[in-house]
Short mmCIF file of N, CA and C in Angstrom, two decimals:
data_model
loop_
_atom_site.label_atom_id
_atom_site.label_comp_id
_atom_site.label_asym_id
_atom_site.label_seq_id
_atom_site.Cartn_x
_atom_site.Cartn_y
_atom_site.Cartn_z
N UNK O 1 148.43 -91.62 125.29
CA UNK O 1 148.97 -91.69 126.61
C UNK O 1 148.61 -93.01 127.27
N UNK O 2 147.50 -93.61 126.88
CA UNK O 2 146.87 -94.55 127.52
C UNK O 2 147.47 -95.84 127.27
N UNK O 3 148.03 -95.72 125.49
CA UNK O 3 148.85 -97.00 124.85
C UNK O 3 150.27 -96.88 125.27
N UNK O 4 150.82 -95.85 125.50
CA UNK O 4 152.50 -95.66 126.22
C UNK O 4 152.42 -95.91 128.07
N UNK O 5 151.13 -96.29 128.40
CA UNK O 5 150.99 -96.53 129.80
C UNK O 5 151.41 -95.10 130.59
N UNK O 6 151.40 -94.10 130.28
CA UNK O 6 151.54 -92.81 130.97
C UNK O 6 150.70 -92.39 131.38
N UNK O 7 149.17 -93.32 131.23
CA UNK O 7 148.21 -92.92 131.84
C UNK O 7 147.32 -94.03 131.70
N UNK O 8 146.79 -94.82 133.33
CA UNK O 8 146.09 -95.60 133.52
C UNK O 8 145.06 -95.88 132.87
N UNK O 9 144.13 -96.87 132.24
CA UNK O 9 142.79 -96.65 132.24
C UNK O 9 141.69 -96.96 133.18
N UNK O 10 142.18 -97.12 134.42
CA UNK O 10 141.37 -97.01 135.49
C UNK O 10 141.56 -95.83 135.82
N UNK O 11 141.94 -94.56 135.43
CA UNK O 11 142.44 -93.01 136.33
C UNK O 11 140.96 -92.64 137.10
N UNK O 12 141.47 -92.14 138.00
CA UNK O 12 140.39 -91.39 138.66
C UNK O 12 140.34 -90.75 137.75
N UNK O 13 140.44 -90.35 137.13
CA UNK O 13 139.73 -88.88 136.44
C UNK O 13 138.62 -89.31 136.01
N UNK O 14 138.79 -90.61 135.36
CA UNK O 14 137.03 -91.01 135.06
C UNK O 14 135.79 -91.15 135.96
N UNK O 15 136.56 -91.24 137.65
CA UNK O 15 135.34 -91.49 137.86
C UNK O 15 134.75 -90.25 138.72
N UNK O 16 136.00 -89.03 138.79
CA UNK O 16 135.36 -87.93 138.84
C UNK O 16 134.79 -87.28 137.99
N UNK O 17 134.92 -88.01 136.91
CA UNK O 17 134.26 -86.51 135.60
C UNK O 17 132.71 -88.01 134.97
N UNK O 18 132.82 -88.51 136.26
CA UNK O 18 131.20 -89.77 135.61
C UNK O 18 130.96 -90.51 134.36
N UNK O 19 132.23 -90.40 133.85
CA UNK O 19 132.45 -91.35 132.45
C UNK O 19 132.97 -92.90 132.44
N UNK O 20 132.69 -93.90 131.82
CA UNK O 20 133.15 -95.02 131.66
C UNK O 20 134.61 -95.29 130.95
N UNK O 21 134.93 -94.24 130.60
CA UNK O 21 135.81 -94.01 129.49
C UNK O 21 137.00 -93.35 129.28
N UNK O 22 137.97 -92.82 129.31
CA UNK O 22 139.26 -91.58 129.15
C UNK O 22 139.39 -91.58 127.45
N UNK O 23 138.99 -92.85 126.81
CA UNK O 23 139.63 -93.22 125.49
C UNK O 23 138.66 -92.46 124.33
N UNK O 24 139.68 -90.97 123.03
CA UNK O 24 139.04 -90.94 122.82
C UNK O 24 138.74 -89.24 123.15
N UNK O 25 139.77 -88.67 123.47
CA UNK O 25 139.42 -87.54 123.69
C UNK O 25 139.76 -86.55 122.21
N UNK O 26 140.58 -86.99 121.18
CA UNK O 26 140.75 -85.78 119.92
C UNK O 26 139.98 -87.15 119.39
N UNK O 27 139.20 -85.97 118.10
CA UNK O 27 139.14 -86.83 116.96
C UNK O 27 139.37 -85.95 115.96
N UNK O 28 139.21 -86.93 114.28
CA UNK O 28 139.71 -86.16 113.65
C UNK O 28 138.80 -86.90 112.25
N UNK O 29 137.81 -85.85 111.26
CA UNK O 29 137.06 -86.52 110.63
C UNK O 29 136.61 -85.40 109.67
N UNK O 30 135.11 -85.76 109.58
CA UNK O 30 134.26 -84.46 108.07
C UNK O 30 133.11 -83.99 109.20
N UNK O 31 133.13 -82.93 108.80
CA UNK O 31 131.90 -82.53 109.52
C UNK O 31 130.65 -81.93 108.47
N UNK O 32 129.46 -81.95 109.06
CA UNK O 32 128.85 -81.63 108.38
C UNK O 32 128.54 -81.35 107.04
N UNK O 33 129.71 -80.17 106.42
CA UNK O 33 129.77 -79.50 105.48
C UNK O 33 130.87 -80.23 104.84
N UNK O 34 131.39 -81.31 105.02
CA UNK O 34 131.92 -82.10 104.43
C UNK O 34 133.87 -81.74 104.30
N UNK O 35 134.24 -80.02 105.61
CA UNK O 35 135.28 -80.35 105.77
C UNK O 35 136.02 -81.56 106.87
N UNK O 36 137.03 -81.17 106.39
CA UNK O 36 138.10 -82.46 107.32
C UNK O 36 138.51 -81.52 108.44
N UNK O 37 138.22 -81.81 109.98
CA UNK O 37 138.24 -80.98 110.77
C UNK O 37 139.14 -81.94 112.17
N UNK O 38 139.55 -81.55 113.06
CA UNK O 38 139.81 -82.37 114.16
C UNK O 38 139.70 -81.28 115.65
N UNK O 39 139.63 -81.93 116.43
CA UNK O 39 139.03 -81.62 117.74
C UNK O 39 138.77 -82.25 119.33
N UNK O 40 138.69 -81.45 119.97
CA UNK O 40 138.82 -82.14 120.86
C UNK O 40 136.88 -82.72 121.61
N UNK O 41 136.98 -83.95 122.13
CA UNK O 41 135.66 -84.12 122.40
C UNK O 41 135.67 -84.21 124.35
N UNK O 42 134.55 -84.35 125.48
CA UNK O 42 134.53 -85.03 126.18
C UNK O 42 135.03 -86.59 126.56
N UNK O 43 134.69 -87.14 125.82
CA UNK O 43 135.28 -88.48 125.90
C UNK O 43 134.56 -89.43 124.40
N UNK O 44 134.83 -90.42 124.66
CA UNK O 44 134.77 -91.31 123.53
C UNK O 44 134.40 -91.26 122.35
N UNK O 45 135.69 -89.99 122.07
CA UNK O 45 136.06 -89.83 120.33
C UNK O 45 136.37 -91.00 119.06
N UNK O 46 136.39 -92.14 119.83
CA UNK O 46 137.31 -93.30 119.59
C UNK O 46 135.61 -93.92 119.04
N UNK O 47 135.24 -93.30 117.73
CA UNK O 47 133.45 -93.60 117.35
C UNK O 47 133.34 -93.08 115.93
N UNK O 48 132.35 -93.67 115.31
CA UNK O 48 132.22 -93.23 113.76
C UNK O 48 131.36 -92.05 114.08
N UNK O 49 130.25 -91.35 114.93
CA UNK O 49 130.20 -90.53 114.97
C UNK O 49 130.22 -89.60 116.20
N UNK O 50 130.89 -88.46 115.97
CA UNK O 50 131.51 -87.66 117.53
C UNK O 50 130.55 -86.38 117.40
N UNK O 51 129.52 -86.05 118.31
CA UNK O 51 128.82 -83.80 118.01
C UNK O 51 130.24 -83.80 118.66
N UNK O 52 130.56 -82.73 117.73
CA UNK O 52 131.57 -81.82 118.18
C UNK O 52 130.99 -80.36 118.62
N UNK O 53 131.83 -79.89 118.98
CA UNK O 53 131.75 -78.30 119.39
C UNK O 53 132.64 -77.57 118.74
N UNK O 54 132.35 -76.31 118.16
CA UNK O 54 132.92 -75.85 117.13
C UNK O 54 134.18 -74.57 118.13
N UNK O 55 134.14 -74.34 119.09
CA UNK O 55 134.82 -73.53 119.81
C UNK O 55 136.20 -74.63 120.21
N UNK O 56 136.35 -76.06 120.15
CA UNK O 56 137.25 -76.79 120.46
C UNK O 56 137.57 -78.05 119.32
N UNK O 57 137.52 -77.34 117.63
CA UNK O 57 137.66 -77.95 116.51
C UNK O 57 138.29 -77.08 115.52
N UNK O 58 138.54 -77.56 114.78
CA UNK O 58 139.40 -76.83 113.97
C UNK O 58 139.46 -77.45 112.13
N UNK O 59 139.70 -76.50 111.09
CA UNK O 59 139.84 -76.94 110.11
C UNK O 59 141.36 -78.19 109.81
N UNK O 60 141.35 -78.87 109.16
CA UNK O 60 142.85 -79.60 109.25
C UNK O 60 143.31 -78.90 108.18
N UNK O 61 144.92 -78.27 108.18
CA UNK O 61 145.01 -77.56 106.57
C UNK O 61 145.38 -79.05 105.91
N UNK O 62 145.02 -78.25 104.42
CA UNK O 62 145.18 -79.22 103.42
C UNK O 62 146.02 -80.48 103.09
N UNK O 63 147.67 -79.69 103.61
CA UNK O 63 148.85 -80.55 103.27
C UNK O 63 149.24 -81.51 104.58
N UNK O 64 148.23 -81.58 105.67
CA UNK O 64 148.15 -82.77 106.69
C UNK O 64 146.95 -83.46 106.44
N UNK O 65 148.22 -84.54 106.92
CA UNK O 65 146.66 -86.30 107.03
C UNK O 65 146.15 -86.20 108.28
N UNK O 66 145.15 -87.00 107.99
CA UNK O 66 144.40 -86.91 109.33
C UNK O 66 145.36 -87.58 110.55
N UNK O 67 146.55 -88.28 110.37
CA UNK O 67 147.38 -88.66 111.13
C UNK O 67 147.78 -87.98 111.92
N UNK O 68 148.24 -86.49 111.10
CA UNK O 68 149.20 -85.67 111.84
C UNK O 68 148.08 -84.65 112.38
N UNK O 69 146.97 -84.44 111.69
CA UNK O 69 146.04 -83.64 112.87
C UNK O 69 145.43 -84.33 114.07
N UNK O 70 145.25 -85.54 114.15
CA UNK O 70 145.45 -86.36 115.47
C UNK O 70 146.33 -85.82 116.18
N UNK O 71 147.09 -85.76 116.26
CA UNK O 71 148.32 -85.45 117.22
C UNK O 71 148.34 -83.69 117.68
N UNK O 72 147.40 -82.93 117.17
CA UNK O 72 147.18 -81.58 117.62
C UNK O 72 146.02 -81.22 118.83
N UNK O 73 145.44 -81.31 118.76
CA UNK O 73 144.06 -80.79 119.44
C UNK O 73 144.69 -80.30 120.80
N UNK O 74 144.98 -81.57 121.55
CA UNK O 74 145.23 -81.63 122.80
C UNK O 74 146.53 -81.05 123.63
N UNK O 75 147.16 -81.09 122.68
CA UNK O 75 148.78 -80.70 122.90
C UNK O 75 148.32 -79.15 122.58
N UNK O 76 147.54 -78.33 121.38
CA UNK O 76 147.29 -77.31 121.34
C UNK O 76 146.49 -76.65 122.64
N UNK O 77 145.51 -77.33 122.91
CA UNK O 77 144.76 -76.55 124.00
C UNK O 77 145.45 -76.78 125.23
N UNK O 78 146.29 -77.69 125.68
CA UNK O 78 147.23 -77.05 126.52
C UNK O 78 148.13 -76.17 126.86
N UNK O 79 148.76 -76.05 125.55
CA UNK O 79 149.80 -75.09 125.38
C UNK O 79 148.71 -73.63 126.03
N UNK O 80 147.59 -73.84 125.37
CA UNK O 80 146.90 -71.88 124.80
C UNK O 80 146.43 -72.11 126.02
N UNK O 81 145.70 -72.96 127.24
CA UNK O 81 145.64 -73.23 128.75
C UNK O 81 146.68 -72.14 130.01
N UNK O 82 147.70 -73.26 129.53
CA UNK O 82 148.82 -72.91 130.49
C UNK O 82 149.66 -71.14 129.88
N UNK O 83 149.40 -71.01 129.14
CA UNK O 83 149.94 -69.58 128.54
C UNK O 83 148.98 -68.50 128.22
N UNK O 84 148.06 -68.57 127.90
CA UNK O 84 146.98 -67.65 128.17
C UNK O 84 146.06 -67.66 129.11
N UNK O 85 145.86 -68.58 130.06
CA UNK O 85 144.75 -68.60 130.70
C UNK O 85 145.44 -68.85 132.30
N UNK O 86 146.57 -69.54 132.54
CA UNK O 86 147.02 -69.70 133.22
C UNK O 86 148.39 -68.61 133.63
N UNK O 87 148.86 -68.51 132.52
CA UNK O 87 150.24 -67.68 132.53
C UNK O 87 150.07 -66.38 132.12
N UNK O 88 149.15 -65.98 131.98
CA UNK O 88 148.27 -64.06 131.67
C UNK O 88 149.27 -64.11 130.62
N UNK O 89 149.60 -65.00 129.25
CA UNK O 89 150.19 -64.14 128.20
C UNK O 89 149.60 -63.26 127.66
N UNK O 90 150.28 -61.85 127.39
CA UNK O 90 149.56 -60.86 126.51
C UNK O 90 149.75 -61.29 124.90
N UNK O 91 149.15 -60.67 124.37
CA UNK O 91 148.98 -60.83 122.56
C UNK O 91 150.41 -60.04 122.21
N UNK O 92 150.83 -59.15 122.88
CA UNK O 92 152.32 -58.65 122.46
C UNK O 92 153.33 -59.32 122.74
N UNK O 93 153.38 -59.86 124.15
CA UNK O 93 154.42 -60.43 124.46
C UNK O 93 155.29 -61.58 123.34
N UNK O 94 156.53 -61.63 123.53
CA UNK O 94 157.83 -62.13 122.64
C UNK O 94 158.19 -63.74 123.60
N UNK O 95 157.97 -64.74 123.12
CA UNK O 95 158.71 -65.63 123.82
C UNK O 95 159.39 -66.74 122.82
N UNK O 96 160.03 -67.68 123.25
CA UNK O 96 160.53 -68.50 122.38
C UNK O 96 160.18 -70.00 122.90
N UNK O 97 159.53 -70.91 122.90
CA UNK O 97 159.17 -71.92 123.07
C UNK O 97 159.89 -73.28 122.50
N UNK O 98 160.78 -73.98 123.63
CA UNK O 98 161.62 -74.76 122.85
C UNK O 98 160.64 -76.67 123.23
N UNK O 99 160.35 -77.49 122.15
CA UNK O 99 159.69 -78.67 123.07
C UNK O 99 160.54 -79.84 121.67
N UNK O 100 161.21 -80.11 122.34
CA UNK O 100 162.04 -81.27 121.10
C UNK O 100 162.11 -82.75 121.84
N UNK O 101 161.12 -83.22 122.79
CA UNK O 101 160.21 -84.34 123.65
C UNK O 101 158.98 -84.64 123.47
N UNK O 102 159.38 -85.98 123.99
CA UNK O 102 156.98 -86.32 123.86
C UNK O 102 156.50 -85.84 124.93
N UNK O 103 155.92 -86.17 124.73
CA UNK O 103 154.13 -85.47 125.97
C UNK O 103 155.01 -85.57 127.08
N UNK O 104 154.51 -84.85 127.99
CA UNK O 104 154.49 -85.33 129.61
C UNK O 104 156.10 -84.74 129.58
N UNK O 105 156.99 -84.49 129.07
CA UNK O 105 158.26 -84.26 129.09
C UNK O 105 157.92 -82.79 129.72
N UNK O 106 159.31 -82.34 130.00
CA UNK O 106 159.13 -80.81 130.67
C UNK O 106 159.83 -79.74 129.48
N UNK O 107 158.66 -79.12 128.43
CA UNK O 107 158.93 -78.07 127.70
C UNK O 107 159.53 -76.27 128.18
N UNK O 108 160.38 -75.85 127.67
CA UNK O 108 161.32 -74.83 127.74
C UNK O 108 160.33 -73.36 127.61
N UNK O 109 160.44 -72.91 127.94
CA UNK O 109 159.50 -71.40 127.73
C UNK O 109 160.82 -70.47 128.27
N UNK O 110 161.26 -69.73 127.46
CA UNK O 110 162.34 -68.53 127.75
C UNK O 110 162.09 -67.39 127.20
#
C-alpha cells in the first residue's frame, strides 16, 4: 500500500500506535521448526528476523511461494475482522463473496 502510494508513510497511524515505522506488517519465512509460515507482525516485518505470534501466522501450503503467501495475511484478517467480528457472521450462514479488485477497492458480499 505504501509502494502504490495508497498509504502515506508519514500516516498518523504511526504516531498513534508509537512506532517509527508502518513498513512491514506480513511476513513470510521458517520458523523455528523449520516450517515456511507467513503472518502478520506489529510492525517492521521488513527484517531477517520477525517473533511472531502463532494466533496471527499460519502454515504456507506447499504448492505457494512465499510470493503468493505475502499477499495473504492481511487481506485474510480483514476479511475474518469485518465478517466475524464486526458483521456477527454465524458458522452456518451461506454467503457469496465477489472481490475481482485490489486492495482498498469496494468488495461485493451478497
Amino acid at each position: 500500500m505504501i509502494a502504490t502510494g495508497k498509504v502515506a508513510l508519514n500516516s498518523s497511524a504511526s504516531i498513534e500506535r508509537n512506532v517509527d515505522s508502518l513498513i512491514g506488517l506480513e511476513f513470510v519465512g521458517f520458523d523455528e521448526k523449520g516450517r515456511r509460515i507467513m503472518g502478520i507482525c506489529p510492525n517492521r516485518g521488513l527484517s531477517n528476523i520477525v517473533i511472531h505470534d502463532n494466533i496471527v501466522s499460519w502454515v504456507i501450503p506447499d504448492e505457494w511461494t512465499f510470493e503468493d503467501a505475502a499477499t495473504v495475511p492481511c487481506v485474510y484478517a480483514t476479511i475474518y475482522y469485518a465478517l466475524y467480528m464486526r458483521g456477527k457472521l454465524k458458522k452456518e450462514t451461506k454467503f457469496l463473496f465477489i472481490w475481482a479488485a485490489v486492495a482498498l477497492d469496494k468488495p461485493q458480499l451478497i
